[in-house]
Amino acid sequence: MNPDIQSRRRALLFAAAGMAVPLPATVLASDKRPIVLGQVSLSFYAVTGAVIQEVLARLGHDVTVRSGPHEEMFPLLASGAIDLMAAAWLPEGHAAYWKQYGTGAHVVTKLYDGAHFFWAVPDYVPANELASIADLAKPGVVARIDRQIQGIGAGAAISTLSQRALADYGLDALGYSFRPGSAAEWIATYQAAKQERRWMIFPTWAPQFLNKDGGLRPLADPKGVLGSMNYAALVAPQGKWQMLPDRTRAVLSKVHLGIQAVTEMDYLVNVDKLTASEAARRWIQRNANQVDSWFA
């Protein structure tokens, strides 16, 4: 007999007996339970998280977003206070956080490959004078460049690695220093230097929107202090992951964006002034076949 007919007959029998009607397994209320999504409070994480929100909404889930610095988000992953986190950079980028807080976490899917940290300079700085971090020790460069390096939050991996680079390359002894701050301060410092065509060091990463316009030139890192290539993963506390419906787990496990997609969405937010949700929806509309394949 058709399962739907069986379900309707069973429902009628329960109703006639004055009993509660059990929901079919495919529509249990718990299958559509609210989901808490954690993300670091930087725009390229926000657009990545916004795509995940759209996917979850299509699956019927209400989503609450918790956002904050790295040092706040990873403990939430460990404690199970969030259901999903977009995203962790593995194996190196967030290695210290992952070692401390990722023991009980599950890697759901690789959202994009090629994530990495680097120092850059504006493209008007001559490459024959400054091509690598080691060149920052040249007397002519020391005399001309702004030796205070503006970064983002102190808990970010790029901030920790940048301070290590100062020591490993002997730059701190030459008067270089690192100043943590907000993302807004980091961007404003770069934009002001470009407007005045000043030489400056920009600690950054990919993906992020400033890589799109071609105005940055990466510096070589011969000591490898800033690390190598990573992948960005959607992760979840193991217990929380197992509680999600099979359909939700199957779809999330297929999500893949690519580093170019995140760069483009981050550009829409920071240059075109869209919200993260608007940027995600625009990308989804432009890549409907790819997104539909996650649900196939």
PDB file of C-alpha atoms in Angstrom:
ATOM      1  CA  MET A   1       0.000   0.000   0.000  1.00  0.00           C
ATOM      2  CA  ASN A   2       1.118   3.551  -0.701  1.00  0.00           C
ATOM      3  CA  PRO A   3       2.930   4.904   2.432  1.00  0.00           C
ATOM      4  CA  ASP A   4       1.005   8.187   2.226  1.00  0.00           C
ATOM      5  CA  ILE A   5      -2.339   6.316   2.233  1.00  0.00           C
ATOM      6  CA  GLN A   6      -1.124   4.258   5.178  1.00  0.00           C
ATOM      7  CA  SER A   7      -0.166   7.421   7.052  1.00  0.00           C
ATOM      8  CA  ARG A   8      -3.568   9.020   6.424  1.00  0.00           C
ATOM      9  CA  ARG A   9      -5.436   5.894   7.537  1.00  0.00           C
ATOM     10  CA  ARG A  10      -3.309   5.685  10.669  1.00  0.00           C
ATOM     11  CA  ALA A  11      -4.005   9.329  11.414  1.00  0.00           C
ATOM     12  CA  LEU A  12      -7.744   8.794  11.060  1.00  0.00           C
ATOM     13  CA  LEU A  13      -7.626   5.828  13.418  1.00  0.00           C
ATOM     14  CA  PHE A  14      -5.721   7.812  16.029  1.00  0.00           C
ATOM     15  CA  ALA A  15      -8.105  10.738  15.654  1.00  0.00           C
ATOM     16  CA  ALA A  16     -11.150   8.518  16.050  1.00  0.00           C
ATOM     17  CA  ALA A  17      -9.673   7.118  19.235  1.00  0.00           C
ATOM     18  CA  GLY A  18      -9.017  10.617  20.575  1.00  0.00           C
ATOM     19  CA  MET A  19      -5.260  10.059  20.536  1.00  0.00           C
ATOM     20  CA  ALA A  20      -2.422  12.342  19.411  1.00  0.00           C
ATOM     21  CA  VAL A  21      -1.397  11.715  15.821  1.00  0.00           C
ATOM     22  CA  PRO A  22       2.303  10.776  15.479  1.00  0.00           C
ATOM     23  CA  LEU A  23       4.110  12.715  12.760  1.00  0.00           C
ATOM     24  CA  PRO A  24       5.770  10.751   9.969  1.00  0.00           C
ATOM     25  CA  ALA A  25       9.549  10.516  10.430  1.00  0.00           C
ATOM     26  CA  THR A  26      10.140  12.850   7.492  1.00  0.00           C
ATOM     27  CA  VAL A  27       8.345  15.762   9.137  1.00  0.00           C
ATOM     28  CA  LEU A  28       9.159  15.395  12.803  1.00  0.00           C
ATOM     29  CA  ALA A  29       9.215  18.775  14.546  1.00  0.00           C
ATOM     30  CA  SER A  30      12.798  18.104  15.635  1.00  0.00           C
ATOM     31  CA  ASP A  31      13.787  17.920  11.954  1.00  0.00           C
ATOM     32  CA  LYS A  32      13.080  21.643  11.633  1.00  0.00           C
ATOM     33  CA  ARG A  33      14.507  22.702  14.970  1.00  0.00           C
ATOM     34  CA  PRO A  34      16.292  26.083  15.183  1.00  0.00           C
ATOM     35  CA  ILE A  35      20.019  26.069  14.451  1.00  0.00           C
ATOM     36  CA  VAL A  36      22.644  28.346  15.994  1.00  0.00           C
ATOM     37  CA  LEU A  37      25.388  29.253  13.532  1.00  0.00           C
ATOM     38  CA  GLY A  38      28.663  30.702  14.805  1.00  0.00           C
ATOM     39  CA  GLN A  39      30.996  32.840  12.728  1.00  0.00           C
ATOM     40  CA  VAL A  40      33.956  35.140  13.304  1.00  0.00           C
ATOM     41  CA  SER A  41      32.994  38.798  12.975  1.00  0.00           C
ATOM     42  CA  LEU A  42      34.818  39.600   9.740  1.00  0.00           C
ATOM     43  CA  SER A  43      32.991  40.222   6.475  1.00  0.00           C
ATOM     44  CA  PHE A  44      34.412  37.270   4.540  1.00  0.00           C
ATOM     45  CA  TYR A  45      33.183  34.938   7.283  1.00  0.00           C
ATOM     46  CA  ALA A  46      29.830  36.734   7.271  1.00  0.00           C
ATOM     47  CA  VAL A  47      29.199  36.087   3.568  1.00  0.00           C
ATOM     48  CA  THR A  48      30.270  32.479   3.942  1.00  0.00           C
ATOM     49  CA  GLY A  49      27.907  32.098   6.876  1.00  0.00           C
ATOM     50  CA  ALA A  50      25.126  33.834   4.947  1.00  0.00           C
ATOM     51  CA  VAL A  51      25.253  31.148   2.257  1.00  0.00           C
ATOM     52  CA  ILE A  52      24.948  28.484   4.955  1.00  0.00           C
ATOM     53  CA  GLN A  53      21.979  30.395   6.404  1.00  0.00           C
ATOM     54  CA  GLU A  54      20.260  30.383   3.002  1.00  0.00           C
ATOM     55  CA  VAL A  55      20.829  26.642   2.663  1.00  0.00           C
ATOM     56  CA  LEU A  56      19.431  25.979   6.125  1.00  0.00           C
ATOM     57  CA  ALA A  57      16.411  28.196   5.451  1.00  0.00           C
ATOM     58  CA  ARG A  58      15.670  26.234   2.295  1.00  0.00           C
ATOM     59  CA  LEU A  59      15.769  23.090   4.434  1.00  0.00           C
ATOM     60  CA  GLY A  60      13.178  24.632   6.763  1.00  0.00           C
ATOM     61  CA  HIS A  61      15.367  25.624   9.691  1.00  0.00           C
ATOM     62  CA  ASP A  62      15.232  28.907  11.589  1.00  0.00           C
ATOM     63  CA  VAL A  63      18.779  30.169  12.084  1.00  0.00           C
ATOM     64  CA  THR A  64      20.250  32.294  14.858  1.00  0.00           C
ATOM     65  CA  VAL A  65      23.714  33.731  14.222  1.00  0.00           C
ATOM     66  CA  ARG A  66      26.299  34.251  16.945  1.00  0.00           C
ATOM     67  CA  SER A  67      29.236  36.360  15.854  1.00  0.00           C
ATOM     68  CA  GLY A  68      32.402  37.470  17.614  1.00  0.00           C
ATOM     69  CA  PRO A  69      36.202  37.320  17.573  1.00  0.00           C
ATOM     70  CA  HIS A  70      38.095  34.045  17.169  1.00  0.00           C
ATOM     71  CA  GLU A  71      38.776  33.762  20.888  1.00  0.00           C
ATOM     72  CA  GLU A  72      35.030  33.800  21.609  1.00  0.00           C
ATOM     73  CA  MET A  73      33.776  31.587  18.791  1.00  0.00           C
ATOM     74  CA  PHE A  74      36.006  28.552  19.214  1.00  0.00           C
ATOM     75  CA  PRO A  75      35.087  27.985  22.881  1.00  0.00           C
ATOM     76  CA  LEU A  76      31.424  27.992  21.787  1.00  0.00           C
ATOM     77  CA  LEU A  77      32.266  25.225  19.349  1.00  0.00           C
ATOM     78  CA  ALA A  78      33.863  23.171  22.118  1.00  0.00           C
ATOM     79  CA  SER A  79      31.004  23.699  24.555  1.00  0.00           C
ATOM     80  CA  GLY A  80      28.287  22.885  22.046  1.00  0.00           C
ATOM     81  CA  ALA A  81      26.722  26.331  22.428  1.00  0.00           C
ATOM     82  CA  ILE A  82      26.522  26.517  18.634  1.00  0.00           C
ATOM     83  CA  ASP A  83      25.354  23.878  16.154  1.00  0.00           C
ATOM     84  CA  LEU A  84      27.613  24.874  13.266  1.00  0.00           C
ATOM     85  CA  MET A  85      30.563  27.186  12.694  1.00  0.00           C
ATOM     86  CA  ALA A  86      31.572  28.805   9.414  1.00  0.00           C
ATOM     87  CA  ALA A  87      34.466  28.428   9.236  1.00  0.00           C
ATOM     88  CA  ALA A  88      37.694  26.955  10.630  1.00  0.00           C
ATOM     89  CA  TRP A  89      40.934  27.216   8.652  1.00  0.00           C
ATOM     90  CA  LEU A  90      42.730  23.883   8.673  1.00  0.00           C
ATOM     91  CA  PRO A  91      45.254  22.418   9.060  1.00  0.00           C
ATOM     92  CA  GLU A  92      47.399  25.455   9.970  1.00  0.00           C
ATOM     93  CA  GLY A  93      45.424  28.681  10.042  1.00  0.00           C
ATOM     94  CA  HIS A  94      43.445  27.956  13.198  1.00  0.00           C
ATOM     95  CA  ALA A  95      45.677  25.132  14.410  1.00  0.00           C
ATOM     96  CA  ALA A  96      46.101  26.546  17.919  1.00  0.00           C
ATOM     97  CA  TYR A  97      42.346  27.018  18.376  1.00  0.00           C
ATOM     98  CA  TRP A  98      41.586  23.640  16.808  1.00  0.00           C
ATOM     99  CA  LYS A  99      44.020  21.853  19.114  1.00  0.00           C
ATOM    100  CA  GLN A 100      42.366  23.430  22.155  1.00  0.00           C
ATOM    101  CA  TYR A 101      38.723  23.458  21.107  1.00  0.00           C
ATOM    102  CA  GLY A 102      38.312  21.146  18.109  1.00  0.00           C
ATOM    103  CA  THR A 103      38.816  17.740  19.733  1.00  0.00           C
ATOM    104  CA  GLY A 104      35.107  16.952  19.760  1.00  0.00           C
ATOM    105  CA  ALA A 105      34.289  18.712  16.497  1.00  0.00           C
ATOM    106  CA  HIS A 106      33.297  17.261  13.139  1.00  0.00           C
ATOM    107  CA  VAL A 107      34.505  18.626   9.794  1.00  0.00           C
ATOM    108  CA  VAL A 108      31.318  18.833   7.739  1.00  0.00           C
ATOM    109  CA  THR A 109      32.677  20.004   4.389  1.00  0.00           C
ATOM    110  CA  LYS A 110      35.448  22.011   2.752  1.00  0.00           C
ATOM    111  CA  LEU A 111      33.922  25.339   1.828  1.00  0.00           C
ATOM    112  CA  TYR A 112      36.961  26.536  -0.111  1.00  0.00           C
ATOM    113  CA  ASP A 113      40.618  25.675  -0.656  1.00  0.00           C
ATOM    114  CA  GLY A 114      43.572  28.040  -0.972  1.00  0.00           C
ATOM    115  CA  ALA A 115      43.001  30.040   2.205  1.00  0.00           C
ATOM    116  CA  HIS A 116      46.267  31.589   3.364  1.00  0.00           C
ATOM    117  CA  PHE A 117      47.897  34.475   5.220  1.00  0.00           C
ATOM    118  CA  PHE A 118      50.478  36.841   3.748  1.00  0.00           C
ATOM    119  CA  TRP A 119      52.025  40.278   4.048  1.00  0.00           C
ATOM    120  CA  ALA A 120      51.538  42.602   1.118  1.00  0.00           C
ATOM    121  CA  VAL A 121      52.494  46.083   0.003  1.00  0.00           C
ATOM    122  CA  PRO A 122      50.645  48.464  -2.348  1.00  0.00           C
ATOM    123  CA  ASP A 123      51.496  47.693  -5.959  1.00  0.00           C
ATOM    124  CA  TYR A 124      53.259  51.051  -6.456  1.00  0.00           C
ATOM    125  CA  VAL A 125      56.091  49.910  -4.160  1.00  0.00           C
ATOM    126  CA  PRO A 126      58.875  48.756  -6.559  1.00  0.00           C
ATOM    127  CA  ALA A 127      59.337  44.974  -6.545  1.00  0.00           C
ATOM    128  CA  ASN A 128      63.051  45.350  -7.244  1.00  0.00           C
ATOM    129  CA  GLU A 129      63.428  47.125  -3.904  1.00  0.00           C
ATOM    130  CA  LEU A 130      60.924  45.187  -1.802  1.00  0.00           C
ATOM    131  CA  ALA A 131      59.967  41.668  -2.860  1.00  0.00           C
ATOM    132  CA  SER A 132      60.076  39.671   0.364  1.00  0.00           C
ATOM    133  CA  ILE A 133      59.657  40.087   4.097  1.00  0.00           C
ATOM    134  CA  ALA A 134      63.436  39.755   4.411  1.00  0.00           C
ATOM    135  CA  ASP A 135      63.852  42.885   2.254  1.00  0.00           C
ATOM    136  CA  LEU A 136      62.193  44.920   5.010  1.00  0.00           C
ATOM    137  CA  ALA A 137      65.575  44.889   6.756  1.00  0.00           C
ATOM    138  CA  LYS A 138      67.248  46.804   3.908  1.00  0.00           C
ATOM    139  CA  PRO A 139      68.373  50.255   5.144  1.00  0.00           C
ATOM    140  CA  GLY A 140      66.692  52.013   2.225  1.00  0.00           C
ATOM    141  CA  VAL A 141      63.399  50.269   2.943  1.00  0.00           C
ATOM    142  CA  VAL A 142      63.630  50.872   6.701  1.00  0.00           C
ATOM    143  CA  ALA A 143      64.117  54.568   6.058  1.00  0.00           C
ATOM    144  CA  ARG A 144      61.101  54.879   3.801  1.00  0.00           C
ATOM    145  CA  ILE A 145      58.394  52.485   4.979  1.00  0.00           C
ATOM    146  CA  ASP A 146      55.880  52.965   7.786  1.00  0.00           C
ATOM    147  CA  ARG A 147      57.206  50.584  10.430  1.00  0.00           C
ATOM    148  CA  GLN A 148      53.986  50.404  12.429  1.00  0.00           C
ATOM    149  CA  ILE A 149      51.942  47.553  11.009  1.00  0.00           C
ATOM    150  CA  GLN A 150      48.199  47.891  11.506  1.00  0.00           C
ATOM    151  CA  GLY A 151      46.411  44.582  11.959  1.00  0.00           C
ATOM    152  CA  ILE A 152      43.051  43.242  13.081  1.00  0.00           C
ATOM    153  CA  GLY A 153      42.135  41.746  16.466  1.00  0.00           C
ATOM    154  CA  ALA A 154      44.840  40.361  18.727  1.00  0.00           C
ATOM    155  CA  GLY A 155      43.171  36.936  18.777  1.00  0.00           C
ATOM    156  CA  ALA A 156      43.275  36.487  15.002  1.00  0.00           C
ATOM    157  CA  ALA A 157      45.821  34.045  13.595  1.00  0.00           C
ATOM    158  CA  ILE A 158      47.222  36.662  11.199  1.00  0.00           C
ATOM    159  CA  SER A 159      47.956  38.886  14.201  1.00  0.00           C
ATOM    160  CA  THR A 160      49.775  36.140  16.102  1.00  0.00           C
ATOM    161  CA  LEU A 161      51.751  35.127  13.020  1.00  0.00           C
ATOM    162  CA  SER A 162      52.618  38.731  12.146  1.00  0.00           C
ATOM    163  CA  GLN A 163      54.125  39.313  15.573  1.00  0.00           C
ATOM    164  CA  ARG A 164      56.100  36.093  15.173  1.00  0.00           C
ATOM    165  CA  ALA A 165      57.353  37.310  11.790  1.00  0.00           C
ATOM    166  CA  LEU A 166      58.677  40.517  13.382  1.00  0.00           C
ATOM    167  CA  ALA A 167      60.816  38.424  15.719  1.00  0.00           C
ATOM    168  CA  ASP A 168      61.868  35.707  13.260  1.00  0.00           C
ATOM    169  CA  TYR A 169      62.988  38.224  10.643  1.00  0.00           C
ATOM    170  CA  GLY A 170      64.641  40.508  13.231  1.00  0.00           C
ATOM    171  CA  LEU A 171      62.364  43.386  12.270  1.00  0.00           C
ATOM    172  CA  ASP A 172      61.397  44.326  15.816  1.00  0.00           C
ATOM    173  CA  ALA A 173      65.020  45.271  16.442  1.00  0.00           C
ATOM    174  CA  LEU A 174      64.763  47.682  13.495  1.00  0.00           C
ATOM    175  CA  GLY A 175      61.792  49.548  14.934  1.00  0.00           C
ATOM    176  CA  TYR A 176      58.943  47.634  13.319  1.00  0.00           C
ATOM    177  CA  SER A 177      55.906  47.032  15.503  1.00  0.00           C
ATOM    178  CA  PHE A 178      52.484  45.440  15.180  1.00  0.00           C
ATOM    179  CA  ARG A 179      49.312  47.181  16.322  1.00  0.00           C
ATOM    180  CA  PRO A 180      46.122  45.112  16.669  1.00  0.00           C
ATOM    181  CA  GLY A 181      42.839  46.872  16.034  1.00  0.00           C
ATOM    182  CA  SER A 182      39.448  46.621  14.422  1.00  0.00           C
ATOM    183  CA  ALA A 183      38.803  45.599  10.843  1.00  0.00           C
ATOM    184  CA  ALA A 184      37.732  49.179  10.138  1.00  0.00           C
ATOM    185  CA  GLU A 185      41.078  50.548  11.397  1.00  0.00           C
ATOM    186  CA  TRP A 186      42.948  47.967   9.329  1.00  0.00           C
ATOM    187  CA  ILE A 187      41.150  48.939   6.125  1.00  0.00           C
ATOM    188  CA  ALA A 188      41.334  52.675   6.818  1.00  0.00           C
ATOM    189  CA  THR A 189      45.098  52.525   7.367  1.00  0.00           C
ATOM    190  CA  TYR A 190      45.576  50.797   4.028  1.00  0.00           C
ATOM    191  CA  GLN A 191      43.308  53.196   2.157  1.00  0.00           C
ATOM    192  CA  ALA A 192      44.953  56.280   3.663  1.00  0.00           C
ATOM    193  CA  ALA A 193      48.419  55.004   2.745  1.00  0.00           C
ATOM    194  CA  LYS A 194      47.324  54.289  -0.828  1.00  0.00           C
ATOM    195  CA  GLN A 195      45.814  57.732  -1.209  1.00  0.00           C
ATOM    196  CA  GLU A 196      49.103  59.310  -0.101  1.00  0.00           C
ATOM    197  CA  ARG A 197      51.176  56.650  -1.933  1.00  0.00           C
ATOM    198  CA  ARG A 198      53.041  55.850   1.245  1.00  0.00           C
ATOM    199  CA  TRP A 199      55.001  52.645   1.631  1.00  0.00           C
ATOM    200  CA  MET A 200      53.323  50.388   4.161  1.00  0.00           C
ATOM    201  CA  ILE A 201      52.964  46.728   5.143  1.00  0.00           C
ATOM    202  CA  PHE A 202      49.528  45.172   4.965  1.00  0.00           C
ATOM    203  CA  PRO A 203      49.048  41.895   6.898  1.00  0.00           C
ATOM    204  CA  THR A 204      46.237  40.104   5.137  1.00  0.00           C
ATOM    205  CA  TRP A 205      44.844  36.859   3.777  1.00  0.00           C
ATOM    206  CA  ALA A 206      42.860  35.285   0.980  1.00  0.00           C
ATOM    207  CA  PRO A 207      39.929  35.372   0.498  1.00  0.00           C
ATOM    208  CA  GLN A 208      39.092  39.006   1.130  1.00  0.00           C
ATOM    209  CA  PHE A 209      37.828  41.771  -1.118  1.00  0.00           C
ATOM    210  CA  LEU A 210      41.033  43.797  -1.508  1.00  0.00           C
ATOM    211  CA  ASN A 211      42.555  40.915  -3.455  1.00  0.00           C
ATOM    212  CA  LYS A 212      39.999  41.503  -6.218  1.00  0.00           C
ATOM    213  CA  ASP A 213      41.116  44.943  -7.379  1.00  0.00           C
ATOM    214  CA  GLY A 214      44.775  44.012  -7.883  1.00  0.00           C
ATOM    215  CA  GLY A 215      46.140  46.809  -5.732  1.00  0.00           C
ATOM    216  CA  LEU A 216      48.093  44.512  -3.412  1.00  0.00           C
ATOM    217  CA  ARG A 217      51.401  42.776  -4.122  1.00  0.00           C
ATOM    218  CA  PRO A 218      52.215  39.832  -1.822  1.00  0.00           C
ATOM    219  CA  LEU A 219      55.658  39.639  -0.261  1.00  0.00           C
ATOM    220  CA  ALA A 220      57.568  36.367  -0.336  1.00  0.00           C
ATOM    221  CA  ASP A 221      57.963  34.672   3.039  1.00  0.00           C
ATOM    222  CA  PRO A 222      61.236  32.707   2.730  1.00  0.00           C
ATOM    223  CA  LYS A 223      61.091  31.538   6.360  1.00  0.00           C
ATOM    224  CA  GLY A 224      57.513  30.317   5.960  1.00  0.00           C
ATOM    225  CA  VAL A 225      56.431  32.068   9.150  1.00  0.00           C
ATOM    226  CA  LEU A 226      52.951  32.918   7.875  1.00  0.00           C
ATOM    227  CA  GLY A 227      52.231  29.316   6.938  1.00  0.00           C
ATOM    228  CA  SER A 228      51.053  27.619   3.774  1.00  0.00           C
ATOM    229  CA  MET A 229      47.732  26.833   2.105  1.00  0.00           C
ATOM    230  CA  ASN A 230      44.665  25.890   4.138  1.00  0.00           C
ATOM    231  CA  TYR A 231      41.089  24.899   3.504  1.00  0.00           C
ATOM    232  CA  ALA A 232      38.132  26.550   5.193  1.00  0.00           C
ATOM    233  CA  ALA A 233      35.746  24.040   6.743  1.00  0.00           C
ATOM    234  CA  LEU A 234      32.209  24.140   7.998  1.00  0.00           C
ATOM    235  CA  VAL A 235      32.511  22.447  11.383  1.00  0.00           C
ATOM    236  CA  ALA A 236      30.134  21.296  14.110  1.00  0.00           C
ATOM    237  CA  PRO A 237      30.262  19.861  17.618  1.00  0.00           C
ATOM    238  CA  GLN A 238      30.068  16.095  17.053  1.00  0.00           C
ATOM    239  CA  GLY A 239      27.033  15.640  19.298  1.00  0.00           C
ATOM    240  CA  LYS A 240      25.149  18.520  17.700  1.00  0.00           C
ATOM    241  CA  TRP A 241      25.979  17.254  14.213  1.00  0.00           C
ATOM    242  CA  GLN A 242      24.527  13.835  14.945  1.00  0.00           C
ATOM    243  CA  MET A 243      21.297  15.458  16.138  1.00  0.00           C
ATOM    244  CA  LEU A 244      20.660  17.184  12.806  1.00  0.00           C
ATOM    245  CA  PRO A 245      18.239  15.543  10.370  1.00  0.00           C
ATOM    246  CA  ASP A 246      19.735  13.196   7.776  1.00  0.00           C
ATOM    247  CA  ARG A 247      18.578  15.478   4.974  1.00  0.00           C
ATOM    248  CA  THR A 248      20.235  18.534   6.534  1.00  0.00           C
ATOM    249  CA  ARG A 249      23.498  16.659   7.063  1.00  0.00           C
ATOM    250  CA  ALA A 250      23.459  15.321   3.511  1.00  0.00           C
ATOM    251  CA  VAL A 251      22.959  18.759   1.961  1.00  0.00           C
ATOM    252  CA  LEU A 252      25.491  20.584   4.164  1.00  0.00           C
ATOM    253  CA  SER A 253      28.101  17.935   3.375  1.00  0.00           C
ATOM    254  CA  LYS A 254      27.878  18.907  -0.316  1.00  0.00           C
ATOM    255  CA  VAL A 255      28.282  22.665   0.084  1.00  0.00           C
ATOM    256  CA  HIS A 256      31.377  24.016  -1.656  1.00  0.00           C
ATOM    257  CA  LEU A 257      31.899  27.661  -2.553  1.00  0.00           C
ATOM    258  CA  GLY A 258      35.444  28.137  -3.789  1.00  0.00           C
ATOM    259  CA  ILE A 259      37.770  30.951  -2.803  1.00  0.00           C
ATOM    260  CA  GLN A 260      36.752  33.151  -5.752  1.00  0.00           C
ATOM    261  CA  ALA A 261      33.108  33.041  -4.693  1.00  0.00           C
ATOM    262  CA  VAL A 262      33.926  34.269  -1.190  1.00  0.00           C
ATOM    263  CA  THR A 263      36.164  37.016  -2.601  1.00  0.00           C
ATOM    264  CA  GLU A 264      33.355  38.179  -4.889  1.00  0.00           C
ATOM    265  CA  MET A 265      30.763  38.214  -2.116  1.00  0.00           C
ATOM    266  CA  ASP A 266      33.148  40.034   0.213  1.00  0.00           C
ATOM    267  CA  TYR A 267      33.636  42.631  -2.521  1.00  0.00           C
ATOM    268  CA  LEU A 268      29.869  43.087  -2.817  1.00  0.00           C
ATOM    269  CA  VAL A 269      29.717  43.829   0.910  1.00  0.00           C
ATOM    270  CA  ASN A 270      32.707  46.130   1.226  1.00  0.00           C
ATOM    271  CA  VAL A 271      32.608  47.964  -2.099  1.00  0.00           C
ATOM    272  CA  ASP A 272      29.011  47.706  -3.343  1.00  0.00           C
ATOM    273  CA  LYS A 273      27.700  48.018   0.236  1.00  0.00           C
ATOM    274  CA  LEU A 274      25.343  45.056   0.166  1.00  0.00           C
ATOM    275  CA  THR A 275      24.578  43.205   3.376  1.00  0.00           C
ATOM    276  CA  ALA A 276      26.112  39.769   3.790  1.00  0.00           C
ATOM    277  CA  SER A 277      22.686  38.210   3.171  1.00  0.00           C
ATOM    278  CA  GLU A 278      22.148  40.255   0.011  1.00  0.00           C
ATOM    279  CA  ALA A 279      25.595  39.303  -1.283  1.00  0.00           C
ATOM    280  CA  ALA A 280      24.956  35.622  -0.575  1.00  0.00           C
ATOM    281  CA  ARG A 281      21.580  35.701  -2.326  1.00  0.00           C
ATOM    282  CA  ARG A 282      23.058  37.418  -5.359  1.00  0.00           C
ATOM    283  CA  TRP A 283      25.800  34.789  -5.589  1.00  0.00           C
ATOM    284  CA  ILE A 284      23.237  31.997  -5.168  1.00  0.00           C
ATOM    285  CA  GLN A 285      21.089  33.465  -7.963  1.00  0.00           C
ATOM    286  CA  ARG A 286      24.087  33.630 -10.273  1.00  0.00           C
ATOM    287  CA  ASN A 287      25.107  30.061  -9.420  1.00  0.00           C
ATOM    288  CA  ALA A 288      21.722  28.409  -9.128  1.00  0.00           C
ATOM    289  CA  ASN A 289      22.757  25.156 -10.815  1.00  0.00           C
ATOM    290  CA  GLN A 290      25.678  24.705  -8.448  1.00  0.00           C
ATOM    291  CA  VAL A 291      23.511  25.386  -5.404  1.00  0.00           C
ATOM    292  CA  ASP A 292      20.728  23.115  -6.645  1.00  0.00           C
ATOM    293  CA  SER A 293      23.235  20.281  -6.972  1.00  0.00           C
ATOM    294  CA  TRP A 294      23.755  20.394  -3.183  1.00  0.00           C
ATOM    295  CA  PHE A 295      20.097  19.495  -2.747  1.00  0.00           C
ATOM    296  CA  ALA A 296      19.954  16.848  -5.473  1.00  0.00           C
TER     297      ALA A 296
END
